[in-house]
């Protein structure tokens, strides 16, 4: 029989499926967690979900939120749905299970939580409930006039609404609302870290996993460029830029796909994936998602004191370097216009000493050499260190020093049969452990990489990563016990800078990349005016 669950909004009918190891599980797809963000609710914080009569079919994949693609705009504006996968529904005989909430990445611009991309097949071999969700993206999710009329952060507040839904309803699906772990990769990891920093997310989750993305990443916050971009959008769509009330009224009359499509006008360097619209600091108003900069919140120790598991992949920077190395004109631009190219792709504003800062970065990675199509590892390292490694290290160090939580750091070096590197624009070179590759061992990747067969070693890595991640969700520790699969104890971060290298073998190490860390420490202090 089809599984049935009754929640506050009505009755849902789901379906059965099986995991990688043959365990029978139950899924409910396309559950609305907020009212449709359309009409008067476009550019508003999400409202509670509507109820329905009868039984709602929860077996079809939900539409994704509006987003650009190579074939035009995909998805629809009415997109605030989540999915629940569980080994068992609520019963009186067994305790409720830890909940893992996956927040997808995609640069705040593309992506979806749907089960085609993030099925439960690997994680639900363990005793957890998995929730995946959509949130508003791009202009519709993150446009901001940096005022109280158009504050921005709509996509972030959608995620908070989904967490409220989980808090209120997950018990019915066999989940424990008092044991919720957020996890995400890339901009998804950044989103998770924002919830650690946000006052309105507090109490809705209890642990956080940030994979290749933190709130200190240069792409994470767009407060300084938000207003200019909103002015530009107004002129592109023929709306008055001021006052903001008139702008919003005008934008609500426009076709949603047309609004979403204008994002292409905001690329700084054609063909390089940069995030035009991202979370912003809300300086005034009520229900503020981010009341101060991430750095200030971390330094004041105002972040949620939850255990955090955080790390990067050894060649995370491939997501930018491939689109450069794969295009001869980009390589020349980077070589000839290095300062502008680097300041733009790092989202650093022009300010005093920017020429010497750019020269210091260039000398560190390239010495006196020209940048050419042989500079694969140098360009990759530059973006790995600046986008991912240094911000991860910085935030982990600040949180561990606060003394009120444990932080576990990993460095993922495993290279399996499959890699996301074929997606990012250069099929000629090998990029090693590329951006997003760790996801291949948490979720099956057939939708994105259809032709890949994972080998025996890959299946072992699925066992390892899902064990570490679900252990952390259950206990707040990734290794509560050692085993033949996980033969080492992964210790929390101390002043020794200890971390776990996750490769063919698991190895305990200390002092991750001291030289890049000291370079970027001074560069970020300059960029963020942080003395």
Short mmCIF file of C-alpha atoms in Angstrom, two decimals:
data_model
loop_
_atom_site.label_atom_id
_atom_site.label_comp_id
_atom_site.label_asym_id
_atom_site.label_seq_id
_atom_site.Cartn_x
_atom_site.Cartn_y
_atom_site.Cartn_z
CA UNK A 1 0.00 0.00 0.00
CA UNK A 2 1.08 3.57 -0.61
CA UNK A 3 2.37 5.22 2.57
CA UNK A 4 0.11 7.96 3.98
CA UNK A 5 1.08 10.76 6.38
CA UNK A 6 -1.11 13.46 7.89
CA UNK A 7 0.57 16.79 8.64
CA UNK A 8 -0.82 20.18 9.67
CA UNK A 9 -1.66 21.18 6.10
CA UNK A 10 -3.32 17.94 5.02
CA UNK A 11 -2.79 14.31 4.00
CA UNK A 12 0.10 13.15 1.80
CA UNK A 13 0.51 9.97 -0.25
CA UNK A 14 4.11 8.87 -0.87
CA UNK A 15 5.84 5.82 -2.36
CA UNK A 16 8.31 3.05 -1.55
CA UNK A 17 11.76 2.60 -3.06
CA UNK A 18 15.06 0.91 -2.18
CA UNK A 19 18.55 2.07 -1.20
CA UNK A 20 21.89 1.01 -2.69
CA UNK A 21 22.04 -1.96 -0.30
CA UNK A 22 18.40 -2.93 -0.82
CA UNK A 23 16.81 -1.34 2.24
CA UNK A 24 13.14 -0.46 1.72
CA UNK A 25 12.47 3.25 2.29
CA UNK A 26 9.58 5.71 1.98
CA UNK A 27 9.58 9.02 0.10
CA UNK A 28 7.27 12.03 -0.10
CA UNK A 29 8.06 14.57 -2.81
CA UNK A 30 6.90 18.10 -3.64
CA UNK A 31 5.54 19.05 -0.21
CA UNK A 32 4.80 22.80 -0.06
CA UNK A 33 6.61 24.36 2.92
CA UNK A 34 5.50 27.95 2.22
CA UNK A 35 2.80 29.78 0.28
CA UNK A 36 3.69 30.26 -3.42
CA UNK A 37 5.98 33.35 -3.62
CA UNK A 38 4.01 34.85 -6.50
CA UNK A 39 2.01 38.03 -7.16
CA UNK A 40 2.12 40.27 -4.10
CA UNK A 41 4.46 37.77 -2.39
CA UNK A 42 7.22 38.18 -4.97
CA UNK A 43 10.14 39.87 -3.12
CA UNK A 44 8.53 39.15 0.26
CA UNK A 45 9.66 36.83 3.04
CA UNK A 46 7.88 33.47 2.71
CA UNK A 47 4.42 33.02 4.23
CA UNK A 48 3.15 29.79 5.88
CA UNK A 49 1.98 27.04 3.52
CA UNK A 50 -1.65 26.72 2.46
CA UNK A 51 -3.72 23.71 3.49
CA UNK A 52 -5.43 21.34 1.06
CA UNK A 53 -8.44 19.03 1.06
CA UNK A 54 -8.27 15.34 0.27
CA UNK A 55 -5.01 13.46 -0.23
CA UNK A 56 -2.17 15.23 -1.99
CA UNK A 57 -0.08 13.11 -4.35
CA UNK A 58 3.53 13.34 -3.13
CA UNK A 59 5.12 11.09 -5.74
CA UNK A 60 6.04 13.55 -8.52
CA UNK A 61 9.26 15.57 -8.70
CA UNK A 62 8.65 19.25 -7.91
CA UNK A 63 9.44 22.02 -10.39
CA UNK A 64 12.73 23.79 -9.74
CA UNK A 65 12.89 27.51 -8.94
CA UNK A 66 13.42 29.81 -11.93
CA UNK A 67 17.01 29.71 -13.16
CA UNK A 68 19.05 30.32 -16.30
CA UNK A 69 20.35 27.45 -18.41
CA UNK A 70 21.97 27.05 -21.81
CA UNK A 71 18.48 26.52 -23.22
CA UNK A 72 16.75 29.51 -21.61
CA UNK A 73 15.04 29.90 -18.24
CA UNK A 74 14.00 26.68 -16.48
CA UNK A 75 11.57 26.06 -13.63
CA UNK A 76 8.69 28.10 -12.27
CA UNK A 77 8.11 30.83 -9.71
CA UNK A 78 5.85 28.64 -7.55
CA UNK A 79 8.68 26.39 -6.38
CA UNK A 80 8.88 26.30 -2.57
CA UNK A 81 8.71 22.53 -2.11
CA UNK A 82 10.67 20.02 -0.07
CA UNK A 83 11.10 16.24 -0.12
CA UNK A 84 11.29 13.77 2.77
CA UNK A 85 12.92 10.33 2.60
CA UNK A 86 12.71 8.05 5.62
CA UNK A 87 13.43 4.44 6.58
CA UNK A 88 10.24 4.34 8.68
CA UNK A 89 7.28 6.50 9.63
CA UNK A 90 6.37 7.48 13.20
CA UNK A 91 5.66 4.48 15.42
CA UNK A 92 5.61 3.95 19.16
CA UNK A 93 8.20 1.16 19.15
CA UNK A 94 11.35 2.90 17.96
CA UNK A 95 12.93 6.26 18.75
CA UNK A 96 12.75 9.05 16.16
CA UNK A 97 15.75 9.29 13.82
CA UNK A 98 18.26 12.12 13.29
CA UNK A 99 17.28 14.42 10.42
CA UNK A 100 19.68 15.61 7.71
CA UNK A 101 18.59 18.65 5.68
CA UNK A 102 20.45 19.07 2.37
CA UNK A 103 20.74 22.63 1.02
CA UNK A 104 21.81 22.52 -2.62
CA UNK A 105 24.55 24.65 -4.15
CA UNK A 106 24.72 26.46 -7.49
CA UNK A 107 26.06 29.92 -6.71
CA UNK A 108 22.68 31.19 -5.40
CA UNK A 109 21.64 31.10 -9.08
CA UNK A 110 20.95 27.53 -10.23
CA UNK A 111 20.14 24.14 -8.73
CA UNK A 112 17.34 22.23 -7.06
CA UNK A 113 16.86 19.83 -4.18
CA UNK A 114 14.85 17.40 -6.26
CA UNK A 115 15.34 13.66 -6.09
CA UNK A 116 16.57 13.33 -9.64
CA UNK A 117 19.76 15.06 -8.49
CA UNK A 118 19.83 14.23 -4.77
CA UNK A 119 18.20 10.83 -4.22
CA UNK A 120 18.35 9.09 -0.82
CA UNK A 121 19.92 5.91 -2.21
CA UNK A 122 23.25 6.16 -0.33
CA UNK A 123 22.48 8.06 2.86
CA UNK A 124 19.42 6.02 3.85
CA UNK A 125 21.45 2.86 4.21
CA UNK A 126 22.06 4.59 7.55
CA UNK A 127 19.42 5.41 10.17
CA UNK A 128 18.62 9.00 9.23
CA UNK A 129 15.75 10.94 7.68
CA UNK A 130 16.76 13.03 4.64
CA UNK A 131 15.08 16.32 3.69
CA UNK A 132 15.95 18.18 0.47
CA UNK A 133 14.46 21.49 -0.65
CA UNK A 134 14.19 24.24 -3.23
CA UNK A 135 14.64 27.93 -2.41
CA UNK A 136 14.31 31.07 -4.53
CA UNK A 137 17.38 31.76 -6.66
CA UNK A 138 19.04 34.57 -8.58
CA UNK A 139 17.20 37.88 -8.79
CA UNK A 140 13.94 36.51 -7.33
CA UNK A 141 15.81 35.07 -4.35
CA UNK A 142 18.45 37.69 -3.66
CA UNK A 143 17.64 41.10 -5.18
CA UNK A 144 18.20 43.83 -2.59
CA UNK A 145 17.99 47.61 -2.41
CA UNK A 146 19.66 47.33 1.01
CA UNK A 147 16.61 48.92 2.66
CA UNK A 148 13.50 47.73 4.51
CA UNK A 149 11.30 47.66 1.39
CA UNK A 150 13.55 45.32 -0.59
CA UNK A 151 15.93 43.87 2.01
CA UNK A 152 16.91 40.75 0.04
CA UNK A 153 17.83 37.32 1.45
CA UNK A 154 14.50 35.87 0.26
CA UNK A 155 16.17 32.58 -0.68
CA UNK A 156 17.73 32.38 2.79
CA UNK A 157 14.40 33.08 4.50
CA UNK A 158 12.86 30.33 2.35
CA UNK A 159 15.38 27.93 3.86
CA UNK A 160 14.43 29.12 7.36
CA UNK A 161 10.76 28.47 6.51
CA UNK A 162 11.70 24.94 5.42
CA UNK A 163 13.48 24.44 8.76
CA UNK A 164 10.36 25.65 10.59
CA UNK A 165 8.34 23.11 8.56
CA UNK A 166 10.79 20.37 9.58
CA UNK A 167 10.55 21.45 13.21
CA UNK A 168 6.74 21.24 13.11
CA UNK A 169 6.21 18.15 10.94
CA UNK A 170 9.21 15.83 10.74
CA UNK A 171 8.10 13.73 13.72
CA UNK A 172 5.28 12.31 11.57
CA UNK A 173 7.93 10.98 9.16
CA UNK A 174 9.92 9.27 11.92
CA UNK A 175 12.38 12.15 12.34
CA UNK A 176 13.59 13.84 15.52
CA UNK A 177 13.00 17.64 15.39
CA UNK A 178 15.55 18.04 18.19
CA UNK A 179 18.36 16.44 16.19
CA UNK A 180 18.61 18.26 12.86
CA UNK A 181 21.83 18.51 10.86
CA UNK A 182 22.18 20.97 7.97
CA UNK A 183 24.57 20.03 5.19
CA UNK A 184 25.45 21.51 1.82
CA UNK A 185 28.24 21.94 -0.69
CA UNK A 186 29.62 25.03 -2.46
CA UNK A 187 27.02 27.82 -2.14
CA UNK A 188 25.00 25.20 -0.24
CA UNK A 189 27.79 25.01 2.34
CA UNK A 190 27.83 28.80 2.44
CA UNK A 191 24.06 28.76 3.06
CA UNK A 192 24.49 26.29 5.92
CA UNK A 193 27.16 28.50 7.46
CA UNK A 194 24.85 31.53 7.17
CA UNK A 195 22.28 29.64 9.28
CA UNK A 196 24.98 29.15 11.93
CA UNK A 197 25.38 32.96 11.91
CA UNK A 198 21.72 34.00 11.63
CA UNK A 199 19.65 34.89 14.70
CA UNK A 200 16.43 33.71 13.00
CA UNK A 201 17.76 30.19 12.31
CA UNK A 202 18.81 29.59 15.91
CA UNK A 203 17.25 26.57 17.59
CA UNK A 204 15.99 25.10 14.30
CA UNK A 205 19.07 22.89 13.80
CA UNK A 206 21.73 21.32 15.99
CA UNK A 207 24.76 20.55 13.81
CA UNK A 208 26.18 21.92 10.57
CA UNK A 209 28.25 20.43 7.73
CA UNK A 210 29.81 22.92 5.31
CA UNK A 211 31.44 21.32 2.26
CA UNK A 212 33.59 23.62 0.08
CA UNK A 213 31.78 26.79 1.07
CA UNK A 214 31.57 29.12 4.07
CA UNK A 215 30.14 32.55 4.81
CA UNK A 216 33.65 34.09 4.68
CA UNK A 217 34.10 33.07 1.03
CA UNK A 218 34.56 36.08 -1.26
CA UNK A 219 31.41 35.17 -3.23
CA UNK A 220 29.22 34.79 -0.14
CA UNK A 221 27.98 38.34 0.53
CA UNK A 222 26.97 40.95 -2.05
CA UNK A 223 25.93 43.88 0.17
CA UNK A 224 28.37 46.34 -1.40
CA UNK A 225 27.33 45.71 -4.98
CA UNK A 226 23.63 45.04 -4.33
CA UNK A 227 22.29 48.57 -4.74
CA UNK A 228 24.11 49.22 -8.03
CA UNK A 229 22.80 45.94 -9.40
CA UNK A 230 19.25 46.78 -8.36
CA UNK A 231 19.55 50.14 -10.17
CA UNK A 232 20.86 48.34 -13.25
CA UNK A 233 18.00 45.83 -13.13
CA UNK A 234 15.46 48.67 -12.89
CA UNK A 235 16.77 50.23 -16.08
CA UNK A 236 16.97 46.88 -17.90
CA UNK A 237 13.30 46.17 -17.11
CA UNK A 238 12.10 49.76 -17.53
CA UNK A 239 11.14 50.29 -13.88
CA UNK A 240 11.73 53.39 -11.71
CA UNK A 241 14.76 52.81 -9.48
CA UNK A 242 13.49 55.07 -6.70
CA UNK A 243 11.60 55.05 -4.45
CA UNK A 244 12.00 51.33 -3.78
CA UNK A 245 8.23 50.92 -3.27
CA UNK A 246 7.65 51.96 -6.91
CA UNK A 247 10.45 49.71 -8.10
CA UNK A 248 8.97 46.67 -6.34
CA UNK A 249 5.44 47.43 -7.57
CA UNK A 250 6.78 47.65 -11.12
CA UNK A 251 8.88 44.47 -10.83
CA UNK A 252 5.79 42.56 -9.66
CA UNK A 253 4.06 43.34 -12.96
CA UNK A 254 6.84 41.71 -14.99
CA UNK A 255 6.86 38.14 -16.22
CA UNK A 256 8.85 36.07 -13.72
CA UNK A 257 10.94 34.34 -16.40
CA UNK A 258 11.86 37.72 -17.91
CA UNK A 259 13.03 38.93 -14.49
CA UNK A 260 15.08 35.77 -13.95
CA UNK A 261 16.57 35.94 -17.46
CA UNK A 262 18.13 39.39 -17.00
CA UNK A 263 20.75 37.85 -14.72
CA UNK A 264 22.92 37.22 -17.80
CA UNK A 265 23.55 40.98 -18.00
CA UNK A 266 25.39 40.82 -14.67
CA UNK A 267 28.31 38.55 -15.61
CA UNK A 268 31.57 40.45 -14.99
CA UNK A 269 33.68 38.36 -17.37
CA UNK A 270 31.77 36.46 -20.02
CA UNK A 271 31.96 32.71 -19.52
CA UNK A 272 33.24 32.87 -15.93
CA UNK A 273 30.69 31.76 -13.36
CA UNK A 274 30.40 34.58 -10.84
CA UNK A 275 27.59 35.14 -8.35
CA UNK A 276 25.88 38.44 -9.10
CA UNK A 277 23.12 38.09 -6.49
CA UNK A 278 23.92 36.69 -3.06
CA UNK A 279 22.98 37.20 0.60
CA UNK A 280 23.34 40.72 2.02
CA UNK A 281 23.65 42.33 5.44
CA UNK A 282 20.29 43.73 6.62
CA UNK A 283 21.17 46.83 8.62
CA UNK A 284 17.62 47.66 9.66
CA UNK A 285 14.12 46.19 9.80
CA UNK A 286 12.56 43.26 11.61
CA UNK A 287 13.16 39.55 11.00
CA UNK A 288 16.68 40.27 9.74
CA UNK A 289 18.42 37.17 8.45
CA UNK A 290 21.94 38.64 8.54
CA UNK A 291 22.17 41.63 10.91
CA UNK A 292 25.95 42.11 10.50
CA UNK A 293 28.84 40.87 8.37
CA UNK A 294 29.77 37.21 8.81
CA UNK A 295 33.21 38.24 10.07
CA UNK A 296 31.77 40.54 12.75
CA UNK A 297 29.28 37.88 13.88
CA UNK A 298 32.06 35.30 14.15
CA UNK A 299 34.43 37.65 15.95
CA UNK A 300 31.75 38.68 18.46
CA UNK A 301 31.05 34.97 19.01
CA UNK A 302 27.36 35.48 18.19
CA UNK A 303 27.12 32.42 15.95
CA UNK A 304 25.16 29.35 17.05
CA UNK A 305 27.45 27.13 19.17
CA UNK A 306 26.66 23.97 17.21
CA UNK A 307 29.26 21.36 16.25
CA UNK A 308 30.50 21.94 12.71
CA UNK A 309 32.12 19.61 10.20
CA UNK A 310 33.85 21.60 7.46
CA UNK A 311 36.37 21.10 4.69
CA UNK A 312 37.43 21.50 1.09
CA UNK A 313 38.45 19.40 -1.89
CA UNK A 314 42.11 19.60 -2.91
CA UNK A 315 41.27 21.05 -6.35
CA UNK A 316 38.05 22.94 -5.52
CA UNK A 317 39.27 25.90 -7.60
CA UNK A 318 38.66 23.87 -10.77
CA UNK A 319 35.19 25.42 -10.94
CA UNK A 320 36.82 28.72 -11.97
CA UNK A 321 40.14 27.57 -13.45
CA UNK A 322 38.52 25.23 -15.98
CA UNK A 323 36.48 28.02 -17.53
CA UNK A 324 39.73 30.02 -17.89
CA UNK A 325 42.11 27.29 -19.09
CA UNK A 326 39.44 25.83 -21.39
CA UNK A 327 39.19 29.14 -23.30
CA UNK A 328 42.36 30.57 -24.92
CA UNK A 329 41.00 34.15 -24.89
CA UNK A 330 40.40 33.92 -21.13
CA UNK A 331 43.96 32.72 -20.55
CA UNK A 332 45.27 35.77 -22.41
CA UNK A 333 42.90 38.11 -20.53
CA UNK A 334 44.04 36.72 -17.21
CA UNK A 335 47.70 37.07 -18.17
CA UNK A 336 47.40 40.58 -19.64
CA UNK A 337 44.76 42.07 -17.30
CA UNK A 338 45.64 40.14 -14.18
CA UNK A 339 44.77 42.84 -11.66
CA UNK A 340 41.24 43.52 -12.96
CA UNK A 341 40.60 39.86 -13.64
CA UNK A 342 41.59 38.76 -10.15
CA UNK A 343 39.98 41.61 -8.22
CA UNK A 344 36.71 41.03 -10.12
CA UNK A 345 36.63 37.25 -9.71
CA UNK A 346 37.46 37.65 -6.01
CA UNK A 347 34.76 40.35 -5.66
CA UNK A 348 37.31 42.77 -4.15
CA UNK A 349 36.46 46.43 -4.62
CA UNK A 350 39.07 48.81 -6.04
CA UNK A 351 40.90 50.48 -3.19
CA UNK A 352 44.29 51.71 -2.06
CA UNK A 353 47.20 49.33 -2.74
CA UNK A 354 45.13 47.09 -5.02
CA UNK A 355 47.92 47.00 -7.63
CA UNK A 356 50.50 45.75 -5.15
CA UNK A 357 48.04 43.23 -3.68
CA UNK A 358 47.38 41.82 -7.17
CA UNK A 359 51.14 41.67 -7.82
CA UNK A 360 51.72 39.81 -4.55
CA UNK A 361 49.06 37.22 -5.48
CA UNK A 362 50.53 36.82 -8.97
CA UNK A 363 54.07 36.38 -7.69
CA UNK A 364 52.95 33.79 -5.11
CA UNK A 365 51.24 31.53 -7.68
CA UNK A 366 53.00 32.28 -10.97
CA UNK A 367 56.42 33.71 -10.07
CA UNK A 368 57.65 35.67 -13.09
CA UNK A 369 56.01 33.34 -15.61
CA UNK A 370 53.29 34.14 -18.12
CA UNK A 371 49.92 32.51 -17.53
CA UNK A 372 49.22 30.04 -20.35
CA UNK A 373 47.39 26.76 -20.95
CA UNK A 374 50.08 24.96 -18.95
CA UNK A 375 49.15 26.95 -15.80
CA UNK A 376 46.39 24.52 -14.81
CA UNK A 377 47.57 23.74 -11.30
CA UNK A 378 48.62 27.32 -10.52
CA UNK A 379 45.27 28.86 -11.53
CA UNK A 380 43.38 26.05 -9.78
CA UNK A 381 45.40 26.49 -6.58
CA UNK A 382 44.84 30.25 -6.59
CA UNK A 383 41.05 29.81 -6.65
CA UNK A 384 41.05 26.79 -4.31
CA UNK A 385 42.97 28.78 -1.71
CA UNK A 386 41.05 32.06 -2.02
CA UNK A 387 37.46 30.82 -2.53
CA UNK A 388 37.52 27.74 -0.35
CA UNK A 389 40.58 26.78 1.68
CA UNK A 390 41.45 30.05 3.40
CA UNK A 391 37.85 31.09 4.28
CA UNK A 392 37.20 27.56 5.61
CA UNK A 393 40.38 27.65 7.69
CA UNK A 394 39.67 31.18 8.96
CA UNK A 395 36.08 30.47 10.04
CA UNK A 396 36.98 27.10 11.59
CA UNK A 397 39.79 28.70 13.58
CA UNK A 398 37.53 31.52 14.83
CA UNK A 399 34.79 29.07 15.86
CA UNK A 400 37.14 26.60 17.53
CA UNK A 401 38.80 29.45 19.44
CA UNK A 402 35.38 30.49 20.81
CA UNK A 403 35.64 27.36 22.95
CA UNK A 404 31.93 26.54 23.01
CA UNK A 405 31.72 23.99 20.18
CA UNK A 406 33.74 21.35 18.37
CA UNK A 407 34.85 21.92 14.78
CA UNK A 408 36.02 19.01 12.61
CA UNK A 409 38.09 19.83 9.52
CA UNK A 410 38.65 17.59 6.47
CA UNK A 411 40.73 17.83 3.30
CA UNK A 412 39.25 15.66 0.53
CA UNK A 413 41.87 14.34 -1.93
CA UNK A 414 40.13 11.22 -3.26
CA UNK A 415 39.88 10.88 -7.05
CA UNK A 416 37.42 8.24 -8.19
CA UNK A 417 36.12 6.95 -11.51
CA UNK A 418 33.78 9.95 -11.77
CA UNK A 419 34.54 13.65 -11.46
CA UNK A 420 32.55 16.83 -11.84
CA UNK A 421 35.53 18.28 -13.69
CA UNK A 422 33.94 17.29 -17.00
CA UNK A 423 31.19 19.86 -16.30
CA UNK A 424 33.20 23.04 -15.92
CA UNK A 425 34.64 23.77 -19.35
CA UNK A 426 37.96 21.95 -19.86
CA UNK A 427 37.93 18.29 -20.85
CA UNK A 428 41.63 18.24 -21.81
CA UNK A 429 43.31 18.33 -18.39
CA UNK A 430 42.96 16.28 -15.24
CA UNK A 431 41.80 18.43 -12.32
CA UNK A 432 42.13 15.89 -9.52
CA UNK A 433 39.63 16.15 -6.66
CA UNK A 434 37.45 18.81 -8.24
CA UNK A 435 34.66 21.02 -6.87
CA UNK A 436 31.61 18.96 -5.94
CA UNK A 437 33.40 15.61 -6.20
CA UNK A 438 32.71 14.72 -2.56
CA UNK A 439 28.96 14.88 -3.36
CA UNK A 440 29.39 11.82 -5.62
CA UNK A 441 29.85 9.71 -2.46
CA UNK A 442 26.80 11.13 -0.66
CA UNK A 443 24.32 11.10 -3.57
CA UNK A 444 24.17 9.08 -6.81
CA UNK A 445 25.05 11.24 -9.80
CA UNK A 446 23.28 9.57 -12.73
CA UNK A 447 21.37 12.74 -13.65
CA UNK A 448 24.56 14.79 -13.98
CA UNK A 449 27.11 12.14 -15.00
CA UNK A 450 25.05 9.46 -16.77
CA UNK A 451 27.93 7.42 -18.20
CA UNK A 452 29.87 6.71 -15.04
CA UNK A 453 30.33 3.32 -13.45
CA UNK A 454 31.72 3.50 -9.94
CA UNK A 455 34.32 0.89 -9.04
CA UNK A 456 34.86 -1.09 -5.86
CA UNK A 457 37.06 1.60 -4.33
CA UNK A 458 34.38 4.24 -5.08
CA UNK A 459 31.79 2.11 -3.29
CA UNK A 460 34.12 1.93 -0.30
CA UNK A 461 34.36 5.75 -0.35
CA UNK A 462 30.53 5.94 -0.37
CA UNK A 463 30.57 3.74 2.74
CA UNK A 464 33.23 5.92 4.40
CA UNK A 465 31.72 9.32 3.65
CA UNK A 466 28.12 8.36 4.44
CA UNK A 467 29.33 6.77 7.70
CA UNK A 468 31.29 9.87 8.80
CA UNK A 469 28.49 12.27 7.81
CA UNK A 470 25.66 10.26 9.41
CA UNK A 471 27.72 9.60 12.57
CA UNK A 472 28.12 13.35 12.89
CA UNK A 473 24.36 13.80 12.37
CA UNK A 474 23.60 11.23 15.06
CA UNK A 475 26.18 12.14 17.73
CA UNK A 476 27.90 15.41 16.79
CA UNK A 477 31.12 13.41 16.27
CA UNK A 478 32.17 11.96 12.89
CA UNK A 479 33.97 9.01 14.51
CA UNK A 480 32.23 7.91 17.66
CA UNK A 481 34.10 4.61 17.27
CA UNK A 482 36.87 3.33 15.00
CA UNK A 483 36.28 0.37 12.68
CA UNK A 484 37.92 -1.36 9.74
CA UNK A 485 36.10 1.12 7.49
CA UNK A 486 37.12 4.18 9.53
CA UNK A 487 40.30 3.07 11.30
CA UNK A 488 41.30 6.49 12.69
CA UNK A 489 39.67 8.85 15.17
CA UNK A 490 38.90 12.25 13.66
CA UNK A 491 39.72 14.75 16.39
CA UNK A 492 38.19 18.20 16.71
CA UNK A 493 40.27 21.20 15.65
CA UNK A 494 42.84 22.46 18.16
CA UNK A 495 45.66 25.00 17.91
CA UNK A 496 47.75 22.33 16.17
CA UNK A 497 45.47 22.79 13.17
CA UNK A 498 44.59 19.11 12.99
CA UNK A 499 42.41 17.72 10.22
CA UNK A 500 41.48 14.48 8.50
CA UNK A 501 42.72 13.87 4.98
CA UNK A 502 40.10 11.83 3.15
CA UNK A 503 41.82 10.02 0.29
CA UNK A 504 42.29 6.36 -0.61
CA UNK A 505 43.40 6.17 3.03
CA UNK A 506 42.16 8.27 5.94
CA UNK A 507 45.07 10.13 7.51
CA UNK A 508 45.30 12.42 10.52
CA UNK A 509 47.31 15.52 9.69
CA UNK A 510 48.14 18.96 11.11
CA UNK A 511 48.81 22.47 9.79
CA UNK A 512 46.91 22.65 6.48
CA UNK A 513 48.80 24.68 3.83
CA UNK A 514 50.63 27.24 5.97
CA UNK A 515 51.97 29.35 3.07
CA UNK A 516 48.72 30.05 1.19
CA UNK A 517 47.01 30.64 4.54
CA UNK A 518 49.45 33.38 5.49
CA UNK A 519 49.20 35.03 2.03
CA UNK A 520 45.40 35.10 2.04
CA UNK A 521 45.25 36.13 5.66
CA UNK A 522 46.90 39.43 4.73
CA UNK A 523 44.94 39.79 1.46
CA UNK A 524 41.55 39.26 3.16
CA UNK A 525 42.44 41.62 5.98
CA UNK A 526 43.19 44.23 3.33
CA UNK A 527 40.00 43.44 1.38
CA UNK A 528 37.70 43.36 4.39
CA UNK A 529 39.44 46.32 6.07
CA UNK A 530 39.91 44.02 9.02
CA UNK A 531 42.73 45.06 11.28
#
